Coordinates of C-alpha atoms in Angstrom, one line a residue:
M1 CA 7.4 -38.2 56.8
R2 CA 5.0 -35.5 57.5
I3 CA 3.9 -33.3 54.8
T4 CA 2.2 -30.1 56.1
L5 CA -0.4 -27.8 54.0
L6 CA 2.5 -25.5 54.0
S7 CA 4.6 -28.0 52.1
L8 CA 1.9 -28.9 50.0
L9 CA 1.7 -25.0 49.2
L10 CA 5.0 -24.4 48.1
L11 CA 5.4 -27.7 45.9
F12 CA 2.5 -26.2 43.6
V13 CA 3.6 -23.0 43.5
A14 CA 6.8 -24.1 42.3
A15 CA 4.8 -27.0 39.7
A16 CA 2.8 -24.2 38.7
T17 CA 5.9 -21.3 37.8
P18 CA 7.5 -21.4 34.3
A19 CA 11.0 -22.6 34.3
R20 CA 13.1 -20.0 32.8
A21 CA 14.2 -22.2 30.1
E22 CA 17.0 -21.1 27.9
L23 CA 20.3 -22.5 25.7
H24 CA 23.7 -20.7 27.2
I25 CA 26.8 -21.2 24.8
T26 CA 29.9 -21.0 25.9
R27 CA 32.4 -22.7 24.2
D28 CA 30.3 -24.1 20.9
H29 CA 32.8 -24.8 18.1
G30 CA 30.5 -25.8 15.3
G31 CA 30.0 -29.1 14.2
Y32 CA 27.3 -30.6 11.2
V33 CA 24.8 -28.4 10.0
E34 CA 21.7 -30.5 10.0
E35 CA 22.3 -31.4 13.5
Y36 CA 22.8 -27.2 14.5
K37 CA 19.4 -26.9 12.4
V38 CA 17.2 -29.5 14.1
K39 CA 18.7 -28.2 17.9
Y40 CA 18.2 -24.8 16.6
K41 CA 14.2 -25.4 15.3
R42 CA 13.3 -26.9 18.8
V43 CA 14.9 -24.0 20.5
R44 CA 12.7 -21.8 18.6
D45 CA 9.5 -23.7 19.3
K46 CA 10.1 -24.3 22.3
G47 CA 10.3 -20.3 23.2
E48 CA 13.5 -21.0 24.6
R49 CA 16.1 -17.7 25.0
V50 CA 20.1 -18.1 24.1
I51 CA 22.8 -16.4 25.7
I52 CA 25.6 -16.5 24.0
D53 CA 28.5 -16.3 27.0
G54 CA 31.7 -17.1 24.8
I55 CA 32.8 -18.7 22.1
C56 CA 29.8 -19.8 18.9
N57 CA 31.9 -20.8 15.8
S58 CA 30.7 -22.8 12.3
A59 CA 27.4 -24.4 12.5
C60 CA 26.9 -22.7 16.3
T61 CA 25.9 -19.3 14.0
L62 CA 23.7 -20.8 12.9
V63 CA 21.4 -19.3 15.8
L64 CA 20.8 -16.5 14.3
G65 CA 19.1 -17.5 11.8
I66 CA 16.6 -20.1 13.2
V67 CA 15.8 -18.3 16.6
P68 CA 14.4 -15.2 16.7
M69 CA 16.8 -12.4 17.0
N70 CA 14.8 -11.0 20.4
K71 CA 15.5 -14.4 22.2
I72 CA 19.3 -14.1 21.7
C73 CA 21.3 -12.3 23.4
V74 CA 25.7 -11.7 24.1
T75 CA 27.5 -11.4 27.1
P76 CA 30.8 -9.2 27.4
R77 CA 32.6 -13.0 26.8
A78 CA 30.9 -13.5 23.6
S79 CA 32.3 -14.0 19.7
L80 CA 31.3 -15.4 16.7
G81 CA 33.1 -17.6 14.4
F82 CA 32.0 -17.9 10.7
H83 CA 33.7 -19.9 7.8
Q84 CA 32.5 -21.3 4.3
A85 CA 31.1 -24.4 5.1
Y86 CA 33.0 -27.9 4.1
Y87 CA 32.6 -31.5 3.8
D88 CA 33.4 -34.1 6.8
K89 CA 37.1 -34.2 6.7
A90 CA 36.5 -37.7 7.5
F91 CA 35.5 -38.6 4.1
T92 CA 37.8 -36.5 2.3
F93 CA 40.9 -37.7 3.4
G94 CA 41.4 -35.3 6.2
M95 CA 41.4 -32.6 3.6
K96 CA 39.3 -29.6 3.7
I97 CA 36.9 -29.2 1.0
T98 CA 34.9 -26.3 0.7
S99 CA 31.3 -27.1 -0.6
A100 CA 29.4 -23.5 -2.3
E101 CA 26.6 -25.4 -2.0
G102 CA 26.1 -25.9 2.0
T103 CA 28.0 -22.2 2.3
S104 CA 24.8 -20.6 0.6
D105 CA 22.7 -23.0 2.4
L106 CA 24.5 -21.3 5.6
M107 CA 24.0 -17.5 4.0
S108 CA 20.6 -18.0 3.7
Y109 CA 20.1 -18.5 6.5
Y110 CA 21.9 -15.4 8.6
P111 CA 19.8 -12.1 9.4
D112 CA 20.6 -9.1 6.8
T113 CA 22.7 -7.8 9.4
V114 CA 24.8 -10.5 9.8
K115 CA 25.1 -10.9 6.1
D116 CA 26.5 -7.6 5.7
W117 CA 29.1 -8.4 8.5
I118 CA 30.6 -10.9 6.6
R119 CA 30.3 -9.0 3.5
R120 CA 32.4 -6.0 4.7
N121 CA 34.7 -8.0 6.0
G122 CA 36.2 -10.2 2.8
G123 CA 32.8 -12.7 2.6
L124 CA 33.1 -16.1 4.1
T125 CA 36.5 -17.8 3.2
T126 CA 38.2 -21.3 4.6
D127 CA 39.8 -18.8 7.6
M128 CA 37.7 -17.9 10.7
K129 CA 36.6 -14.8 10.8
K130 CA 35.2 -13.2 14.3
I131 CA 33.4 -10.9 15.5
K132 CA 34.2 -10.5 19.4
N133 CA 32.4 -8.4 22.3
G134 CA 31.8 -4.6 20.7
V135 CA 30.1 -2.6 18.6
D136 CA 30.1 -4.7 15.3
L137 CA 28.6 -7.4 17.5
W138 CA 26.2 -5.2 19.2
K139 CA 24.7 -4.0 15.7
I140 CA 23.5 -7.8 15.4
I141 CA 22.8 -9.1 18.8
D142 CA 22.0 -7.3 21.9
P143 CA 24.0 -7.6 24.8
C144 CA 22.1 -9.3 27.4
P145 CA 19.7 -7.6 30.2
E146 CA 20.9 -7.4 33.7
E147 CA 18.1 -10.3 34.5
W148 CA 18.9 -12.9 32.2

């Protein structure tokens, strides 16, 4: 295969162009809080953008307190779900046992806009409280601009 000057030039331009790194959240029901803290700190430290384009529940919502808000946006399909933290059911014989310490830890990460919404909606409980696309969500996170 013959490499032409034009091929080399195109390869050089592609290598020199910064990648548009972004995390696309489409269907994330949460999981272990500590794993999400590590994941989102890595996203933050790399300067990546986050597009919430679907379900972001439970530990997924930690993104709001770890990644800068100016790096996060929501699409019309976005929804957030909040509830009290609870212990892994594998260790509690399948029962949902809440953790006051874990819930306090979650709340400590959230920005004031999230904390205010949670308070206005009765605080965290064992039931999932959801914010769907609309004014309440846009008070917390900006809609994604066209170019994202």
